[in-house]
């Protein structure tokens, strides 16, 4: 599966949009920027499940300072292929008061998930909150958001792989694929 150029699931076909080498190069560039900006701040990274697990694992191993991580569950799409604005958040007991927080997301699409999350996290009185998104579909944005770190801007196509799913499948593809029929 990993090496094929076309991925098929439930009658839909996907082809490579971003190859694995480009993904890893982009992750390294993001890690270098974050290391430079946050070296003395010791931020806490919040990994948003499930989509961010692959990006977070790659990014965090390239971050060159001592840091804490936490995971949060957020769900917006359900089984559909586009975001609907309803975001379910499961926040653990968080100790982020006075801390600099970096949210790790695989993709920011409409922005509803990040907007809801930032609102909820502000209740814990952190010093700052910024977002690291591997992908962004800025064309799809429904809310105004400032995403500090964006890896790659992608067009408004349904994308899977590197954590992103279609009905829960395709997350473990090492490249990012987009739907073409
Ligand atoms: C995806 C993605 C983001 C969100 C982005 O998560 O991981 O969290 O959607 O979309 P938005 O900007 O339109 O809110 P999803 O809800 O599909 O959950 P998953 O990570 O478990 O796949």
Coordinates of N, CA and C and ligand atoms in Angstrom, one line a residue:
X1 N 0.8 -1.2 0.0 CA 0.0 0.0 0.0 C 0.9 1.3 0.0
X2 N 1.9 1.3 0.8 CA 2.7 2.5 1.0 C 3.4 3.0 -0.2
X3 N 3.7 2.0 -1.1 CA 4.5 2.5 -2.3 C 3.6 2.7 -3.5
X4 N 2.3 2.4 -3.5 CA 1.5 2.6 -4.7 C 1.2 4.0 -4.9
X5 N 1.0 4.4 -6.1 CA 0.8 5.8 -6.5 C -0.7 6.2 -6.3
X6 N -1.5 5.1 -6.4 CA -3.0 5.3 -6.3 C -3.5 4.6 -5.1
X7 N -4.3 5.2 -4.2 CA -4.9 4.6 -3.1 C -6.4 4.6 -3.3
X8 N -7.0 3.4 -3.1 CA -8.5 3.3 -3.2 C -9.2 2.9 -2.0
X9 N -10.3 3.5 -1.6 CA -11.0 3.1 -0.5 C -12.5 3.4 -0.7
X10 N -13.4 2.5 -0.5 CA -14.8 2.7 -0.6 C -15.2 3.4 -1.9
X11 N -14.6 2.9 -3.0 CA -14.9 3.4 -4.3 C -14.3 4.8 -4.7
X12 N -13.6 5.3 -3.8 CA -12.9 6.6 -4.1 C -11.4 6.4 -4.4
X13 N -10.9 7.2 -5.3 CA -9.5 7.1 -5.7 C -8.7 8.3 -5.3
X14 N -7.5 8.1 -4.8 CA -6.6 9.2 -4.4 C -5.3 9.0 -5.0
X15 N -4.7 10.2 -5.4 CA -3.3 10.1 -5.9 C -2.4 11.1 -5.1
X16 N -1.1 10.9 -5.2 CA -0.2 11.6 -4.4 C -0.2 13.1 -4.6
X17 N -0.4 13.8 -3.6 CA -0.4 15.3 -3.6 C 1.0 15.8 -3.1
X18 N 1.4 15.2 -1.9 CA 2.7 15.7 -1.3 C 3.5 14.4 -1.0
X19 N 4.6 14.2 -1.7 CA 5.4 13.0 -1.4 C 6.1 13.0 0.0
X20 N 6.5 11.8 0.4 CA 7.1 11.7 1.7 C 8.3 12.6 2.0
X21 N 9.2 12.7 0.9 CA 10.4 13.5 1.1 C 10.1 14.9 1.4
X22 N 9.0 15.4 0.7 CA 8.6 16.9 0.9 C 8.0 17.0 2.3
X23 N 7.3 16.0 2.7 CA 6.7 16.1 4.1 C 7.9 16.2 5.1
X24 N 8.8 15.3 5.0 CA 9.9 15.3 6.0 C 10.8 16.6 6.0
X25 N 11.0 17.1 4.8 CA 11.7 18.4 4.6 C 11.0 19.5 5.3
X26 N 9.6 19.5 5.1 CA 8.8 20.6 5.7 C 8.8 20.5 7.2
X27 N 8.7 19.3 7.7 CA 8.7 19.0 9.2 C 10.0 19.6 9.8
X28 N 11.1 19.3 9.1 CA 12.4 19.7 9.6 C 12.5 21.3 9.6
X29 N 11.9 21.9 8.6 CA 11.9 23.4 8.6 C 11.1 24.0 9.7
X30 N 9.9 23.4 9.9 CA 9.1 23.8 11.0 C 9.7 23.6 12.4
X31 N 10.4 22.5 12.6 CA 11.0 22.2 13.8 C 12.2 23.2 14.1
X32 N 12.9 23.6 13.0 CA 14.0 24.5 13.2 C 13.4 25.9 13.6
X33 N 12.3 26.3 13.0 CA 11.7 27.6 13.3 C 11.2 27.6 14.7
X34 N 10.6 26.6 15.1 CA 10.0 26.5 16.5 C 11.1 26.4 17.5
X35 N 12.1 25.7 17.2 CA 13.3 25.6 18.2 C 13.9 27.0 18.3
X36 N 14.0 27.7 17.3 CA 14.6 29.0 17.3 C 13.7 30.0 18.1
X37 N 12.4 29.9 17.9 CA 11.5 30.9 18.6 C 11.2 30.5 20.0
X38 N 11.2 29.2 20.4 CA 10.8 28.8 21.7 C 11.8 28.2 22.6
X39 N 13.1 28.2 22.2 CA 14.2 27.6 22.9 C 14.2 28.0 24.4
X40 N 13.9 29.3 24.7 CA 14.0 29.7 26.1 C 12.7 29.7 26.8
X41 N 11.6 29.4 26.1 CA 10.3 29.5 26.7 C 9.7 28.2 27.3
X42 N 10.3 27.0 26.9 CA 9.9 25.7 27.3 C 8.4 25.6 27.2
X43 N 7.8 25.6 26.0 CA 6.4 25.5 25.8 C 5.9 24.1 26.1
X44 N 4.6 24.0 26.2 CA 3.9 22.7 26.3 C 3.2 22.5 24.9
X45 N 3.5 21.3 24.3 CA 2.9 21.0 23.0 C 1.6 20.2 23.3
X46 N 0.5 20.6 22.7 CA -0.8 19.9 22.8 C -1.1 19.2 21.4
X47 N -1.1 17.9 21.4 CA -1.3 17.1 20.2 C -2.8 16.8 20.1
X48 N -3.4 17.2 18.9 CA -4.8 17.0 18.8 C -5.1 15.7 18.0
X49 N -5.7 14.8 18.7 CA -6.0 13.5 18.1 C -7.2 13.6 17.2
X50 N -7.3 12.6 16.2 CA -6.2 11.6 16.0 C -5.2 12.0 15.0
X51 N -5.7 12.9 14.1 CA -4.9 13.2 12.9 C -3.5 13.7 13.0
X52 N -3.2 14.3 14.2 CA -1.9 14.9 14.3 C -0.8 13.9 14.8
X53 N -1.1 12.7 15.1 CA -0.1 11.8 15.7 C 1.1 11.6 14.9
X54 N 1.0 11.5 13.6 CA 2.2 11.2 12.8 C 3.1 12.5 12.7
X55 N 2.4 13.6 12.4 CA 3.1 14.9 12.3 C 3.8 15.2 13.7
X56 N 3.0 15.0 14.8 CA 3.6 15.4 16.1 C 4.8 14.5 16.4
X57 N 4.7 13.2 16.1 CA 5.8 12.3 16.4 C 7.1 12.7 15.6
X58 N 6.9 13.1 14.4 CA 8.0 13.5 13.6 C 8.6 14.9 14.0
X59 N 7.7 15.8 14.2 CA 8.1 17.2 14.6 C 8.8 17.2 16.0
X60 N 8.2 16.5 17.0 CA 8.7 16.6 18.3 C 10.1 16.0 18.5
X61 N 10.3 15.0 17.6 CA 11.7 14.4 17.7 C 12.7 15.3 17.1
X62 N 12.3 16.3 16.4 CA 13.3 17.3 15.8 C 13.3 18.6 16.6
X63 N 12.5 18.7 17.6 CA 12.6 19.9 18.5 C 13.8 19.8 19.4
X64 N 14.6 20.8 19.4 CA 15.9 20.7 20.1 C 15.8 21.4 21.5
X65 N 14.8 21.1 22.3 CA 14.9 21.6 23.7 C 14.0 20.7 24.5
X66 N 14.1 20.8 25.8 CA 13.4 20.0 26.7 C 11.9 20.4 26.8
X67 N 10.9 19.5 26.6 CA 9.6 20.0 26.6 C 8.6 19.0 27.1
X68 N 7.4 19.5 27.4 CA 6.3 18.6 27.8 C 5.3 18.4 26.7
X69 N 4.6 17.3 26.7 CA 3.5 17.1 25.7 C 2.2 16.6 26.4
X70 N 1.1 17.0 25.7 CA -0.2 16.5 26.2 C -1.1 16.2 25.0
X71 N -2.0 15.2 25.1 CA -2.9 14.9 24.0 C -4.3 15.4 24.3
X72 N -5.0 15.8 23.3 CA -6.4 16.2 23.4 C -7.2 15.6 22.3
X73 N -8.4 15.2 22.5 CA -9.3 14.6 21.5 C -10.2 15.7 21.0
X74 N -10.2 15.8 19.6 CA -11.1 16.8 19.0 C -11.7 16.1 17.7
X75 N -13.0 16.2 17.5 CA -13.6 15.6 16.4 C -14.6 16.5 15.7
X76 N -14.4 16.8 14.4 CA -15.3 17.7 13.7 C -16.0 17.1 12.5
X77 N -15.3 16.2 11.8 CA -15.9 15.7 10.5 C -16.9 14.6 10.6
X78 N -16.9 13.7 11.6 CA -17.7 12.5 11.5 C -17.2 11.7 10.4
X79 N -18.2 11.1 9.6 CA -17.8 10.3 8.5 C -17.9 11.1 7.2
X80 N -18.2 12.4 7.3 CA -18.3 13.2 6.0 C -17.0 13.6 5.5
X81 N -17.0 14.2 4.3 CA -15.7 14.6 3.7 C -15.5 16.1 3.9
X82 N -16.3 16.8 4.6 CA -16.0 18.2 4.9 C -16.5 18.6 6.3
X83 N -15.9 19.6 6.8 CA -16.1 20.0 8.2 C -17.5 20.6 8.4
X84 N -18.2 20.4 9.5 CA -19.5 21.0 9.6 C -19.7 22.0 10.7
X85 N -18.6 22.3 11.4 CA -18.7 23.3 12.4 C -19.0 22.8 13.8
X86 N -19.4 21.6 13.9 CA -19.7 21.0 15.3 C -18.4 20.3 15.8
X87 N -17.8 20.8 16.8 CA -16.6 20.3 17.3 C -16.8 19.7 18.7
X88 N -16.4 18.4 18.8 CA -16.4 17.8 20.1 C -15.0 17.8 20.7
X89 N -14.9 18.4 21.9 CA -13.6 18.4 22.5 C -13.6 17.6 23.8
X90 N -12.5 16.8 24.0 CA -12.3 16.1 25.3 C -11.0 16.7 25.9
X91 N -11.2 17.6 26.9 CA -10.0 18.2 27.5 C -9.6 17.4 28.7
X92 N -8.3 17.0 28.8 CA -7.9 16.3 30.0 C -7.6 17.4 31.1
X93 N -7.2 16.9 32.3 CA -6.9 17.9 33.3 C -5.6 18.5 32.9
X94 N -5.6 19.8 32.6 CA -4.4 20.5 32.0 C -3.8 21.4 33.0
X95 N -2.5 21.4 33.0 CA -1.7 22.3 33.9 C -1.0 23.3 32.9
X96 N -1.7 24.2 32.4 CA -1.0 25.1 31.4 C -1.1 26.6 31.9
X97 N -1.5 26.8 33.1 CA -1.6 28.2 33.6 C -0.2 28.9 33.5
X98 N -0.2 30.0 32.9 CA 1.1 30.8 32.8 C 2.1 30.2 31.8
X99 N 1.7 29.1 31.1 CA 2.6 28.5 30.2 C 2.4 29.0 28.7
X100 N 3.4 28.8 27.9 CA 3.3 29.0 26.5 C 2.9 27.7 25.8
X101 N 1.8 27.7 25.1 CA 1.2 26.5 24.6 C 1.3 26.5 23.0
X102 N 1.7 25.4 22.5 CA 1.7 25.2 21.1 C 0.8 24.0 20.7
X103 N -0.2 24.3 19.9 CA -1.2 23.3 19.5 C -0.6 22.7 18.2
X104 N -0.6 21.3 18.2 CA -0.1 20.7 17.0 C -1.3 20.1 16.2
X105 N -1.5 20.5 15.0 CA -2.6 20.0 14.2 C -2.1 19.5 12.9
X106 N -2.8 18.5 12.3 CA -2.4 18.0 11.0 C -2.9 18.9 9.9
X107 N -4.1 19.5 10.1 CA -4.7 20.4 9.1 C -5.6 21.4 9.8
X108 N -5.5 22.7 9.3 CA -6.6 23.7 9.6 C -7.3 23.9 8.3
X109 N -8.6 23.6 8.4 CA -9.5 23.7 7.3 C -10.5 24.9 7.5
X110 N -11.7 24.7 8.0 CA -12.6 25.8 8.3 C -12.0 26.7 9.4
X111 N -11.3 26.0 10.3 CA -10.8 26.7 11.5 C -11.6 26.6 12.7
X112 N -12.8 25.9 12.6 CA -13.7 25.7 13.7 C -13.0 25.0 14.9
X113 N -12.2 23.9 14.5 CA -11.6 23.1 15.6 C -10.7 24.0 16.4
X114 N -9.8 24.7 15.7 CA -8.8 25.5 16.4 C -9.5 26.7 17.2
X115 N -10.5 27.3 16.6 CA -11.2 28.3 17.3 C -11.8 27.8 18.6
X116 N -12.5 26.7 18.5 CA -13.1 26.1 19.7 C -12.1 25.8 20.8
X117 N -11.0 25.2 20.3 CA -9.9 24.7 21.2 C -9.3 25.9 21.9
X118 N -9.0 27.0 21.2 CA -8.3 28.1 21.8 C -9.3 28.8 22.8
X119 N -10.6 28.9 22.5 CA -11.5 29.4 23.5 C -11.5 28.6 24.7
X120 N -11.5 27.3 24.6 CA -11.5 26.4 25.8 C -10.2 26.5 26.6
X121 N -9.1 26.6 25.8 CA -7.8 26.6 26.5 C -7.6 27.9 27.3
X122 N -8.2 29.0 26.7 CA -8.0 30.3 27.4 C -8.6 30.3 28.8
X123 N -9.5 29.4 29.1 CA -10.1 29.3 30.4 C -9.0 28.8 31.5
X124 N -8.0 28.2 31.0 CA -6.9 27.7 31.9 C -5.8 28.8 32.1
X125 N -6.0 30.0 31.5 CA -5.1 31.1 31.7 C -3.6 30.8 31.3
X126 N -3.4 30.3 30.1 CA -2.0 30.2 29.7 C -1.4 31.5 29.4
X127 N 0.0 31.6 29.3 CA 0.6 32.8 28.9 C 0.4 33.2 27.4
X128 N 0.5 32.1 26.6 CA 0.2 32.3 25.2 C -0.2 31.0 24.5
X129 N -0.9 31.1 23.4 CA -1.4 30.0 22.6 C -1.1 30.2 21.2
X130 N -0.3 29.3 20.5 CA -0.1 29.4 19.1 C -0.4 28.1 18.5
X131 N -0.5 28.0 17.2 CA -0.8 26.8 16.5 C 0.2 26.4 15.4
X132 N 0.6 25.2 15.4 CA 1.5 24.6 14.4 C 0.6 23.7 13.6
X133 N 0.4 24.0 12.3 CA -0.5 23.1 11.4 C 0.4 22.6 10.3
X134 N 0.4 21.3 10.1 CA 1.2 20.8 9.0 C 0.6 21.3 7.6
X135 N -0.7 21.2 7.5 CA -1.4 21.6 6.3 C -2.4 22.7 6.6
X136 N -2.7 23.5 5.6 CA -3.7 24.5 5.8 C -4.5 24.6 4.4
X137 N -5.8 24.7 4.6 CA -6.7 25.0 3.4 C -7.3 26.4 3.7
X138 N -6.5 27.4 3.4 CA -6.9 28.7 3.7 C -8.2 29.1 3.0
X139 N -8.3 28.6 1.8 CA -9.5 28.9 1.0 C -10.8 28.5 1.7
X140 N -10.7 27.5 2.6 CA -11.9 26.9 3.3 C -12.2 27.6 4.6
X141 N -11.3 28.6 5.0 CA -11.5 29.1 6.3 C -12.9 29.8 6.5
X142 N -13.5 29.5 7.6 CA -14.8 30.1 7.9 C -14.7 31.1 9.1
X143 N -13.6 31.0 9.8 CA -13.4 32.0 10.9 C -12.0 32.6 10.8
X144 N -11.9 33.8 11.4 CA -10.6 34.5 11.3 C -9.6 33.9 12.3
X145 N -8.5 33.4 11.8 CA -7.5 32.7 12.7 C -6.1 33.2 12.3
X146 N -5.3 33.2 13.3 CA -3.8 33.5 13.0 C -3.1 32.2 13.4
X147 N -2.7 31.5 12.3 CA -2.0 30.2 12.5 C -0.5 30.5 12.3
X148 N 0.3 30.5 13.4 CA 1.6 31.0 13.4 C 2.5 30.2 12.5
X149 N 2.4 28.8 12.6 CA 3.3 28.0 11.8 C 2.4 27.1 10.9
X150 N 2.6 27.3 9.6 CA 1.9 26.4 8.6 C 3.0 25.7 7.7
X151 N 2.9 24.4 7.6 CA 3.8 23.7 6.8 C 3.6 23.9 5.3
X152 N 2.4 23.5 4.8 CA 2.1 23.5 3.4 C 0.7 24.0 3.2
X153 N 0.5 24.9 2.3 CA -0.9 25.3 1.9 C -1.3 24.3 0.8
X154 N -2.5 23.8 1.0 CA -3.0 22.9 -0.1 C -4.4 23.4 -0.6
X155 N -4.7 23.0 -1.9 CA -5.9 23.4 -2.5 C -7.1 22.8 -1.8
X156 N -8.3 23.2 -2.1 CA -9.5 22.7 -1.5 C -9.9 21.4 -2.0
X157 N -9.0 20.4 -1.9 CA -9.4 19.0 -2.3 C -9.4 18.1 -1.1
X158 N -10.1 17.0 -1.1 CA -10.1 16.1 0.0 C -8.8 15.3 0.1
X159 N -8.1 15.5 1.2 CA -6.7 14.9 1.3 C -6.7 13.9 2.4
X160 N -5.9 12.9 2.2 CA -5.7 11.8 3.2 C -4.2 11.5 3.3
X161 N -3.9 10.7 4.4 CA -2.5 10.2 4.6 C -1.8 11.1 5.6
X162 N -0.7 10.6 6.1 CA 0.1 11.3 7.2 C -0.8 11.8 8.3
X163 N -1.8 10.9 8.7 CA -2.7 11.2 9.8 C -4.1 11.5 9.4
X164 N -4.2 12.0 8.2 CA -5.6 12.4 7.7 C -6.3 11.2 7.2
X165 N -7.6 11.1 7.4 CA -8.4 9.9 7.1 C -9.5 10.2 6.2
X166 N -10.0 9.1 5.5 CA -11.3 9.0 4.9 C -12.0 7.9 5.6
X167 N -13.1 8.2 6.3 CA -13.8 7.3 7.1 C -12.9 6.4 7.9
X168 N -11.9 7.0 8.5 CA -10.9 6.4 9.5 C -9.8 5.6 8.8
X169 N -9.9 5.5 7.4 CA -8.8 4.7 6.7 C -7.8 5.7 6.1
X170 N -6.6 5.2 5.8 CA -5.7 6.0 5.0 C -4.7 6.9 5.9
X171 N -4.9 6.8 7.2 CA -4.1 7.7 8.1 C -2.6 7.3 8.0
X172 N -2.3 6.0 7.8 CA -1.0 5.5 7.9 C -0.2 5.6 6.6
X173 N -0.8 6.2 5.6 CA -0.1 6.4 4.3 C 1.0 7.4 4.6
X174 N 2.3 7.2 4.2 CA 3.4 8.1 4.5 C 3.4 9.3 3.7
X175 N 2.7 9.4 2.6 CA 2.6 10.6 1.8 C 1.1 11.1 1.9
X176 N 0.9 12.3 1.4 CA -0.5 12.9 1.4 C -1.0 12.7 0.0
X177 N -2.3 12.2 0.0 CA -2.9 11.9 -1.3 C -4.2 12.8 -1.4
X178 N -4.6 13.1 -2.6 CA -5.9 13.8 -2.8 C -6.8 13.0 -3.6
X179 N -8.1 13.2 -3.4 CA -9.2 12.5 -4.1 C -9.3 13.0 -5.5
X180 N -9.4 12.1 -6.5 CA -9.6 12.6 -7.9 C -10.8 12.0 -8.6
X181 N -11.3 10.9 -8.0 CA -12.6 10.4 -8.6 C -13.3 9.4 -7.6
Ligands
LIG1 C1 -9.6 17.2 11.4 C2 -8.2 17.7 11.7 C3 -8.5 19.0 12.5 C4 -9.8 19.4 12.0 C5 -9.6 20.5 11.0 O1 -10.0 16.4 12.6 O2 -7.4 16.8 12.4 O3 -8.6 18.7 13.9 O4 -10.4 18.3 11.3 O5 -10.9 21.0 10.5 P1 -11.5 22.4 10.8 O6 -10.4 23.4 10.6 O7 -12.5 22.5 9.6 O8 -12.1 22.3 12.1 P2 -11.2 15.4 12.6 O9 -12.3 16.1 13.3 O10 -11.5 14.8 11.3 O11 -10.7 14.3 13.6 P3 -9.5 13.3 13.5 O12 -8.2 14.2 13.7 O13 -9.7 12.3 14.6 O14 -9.5 12.7 12.1

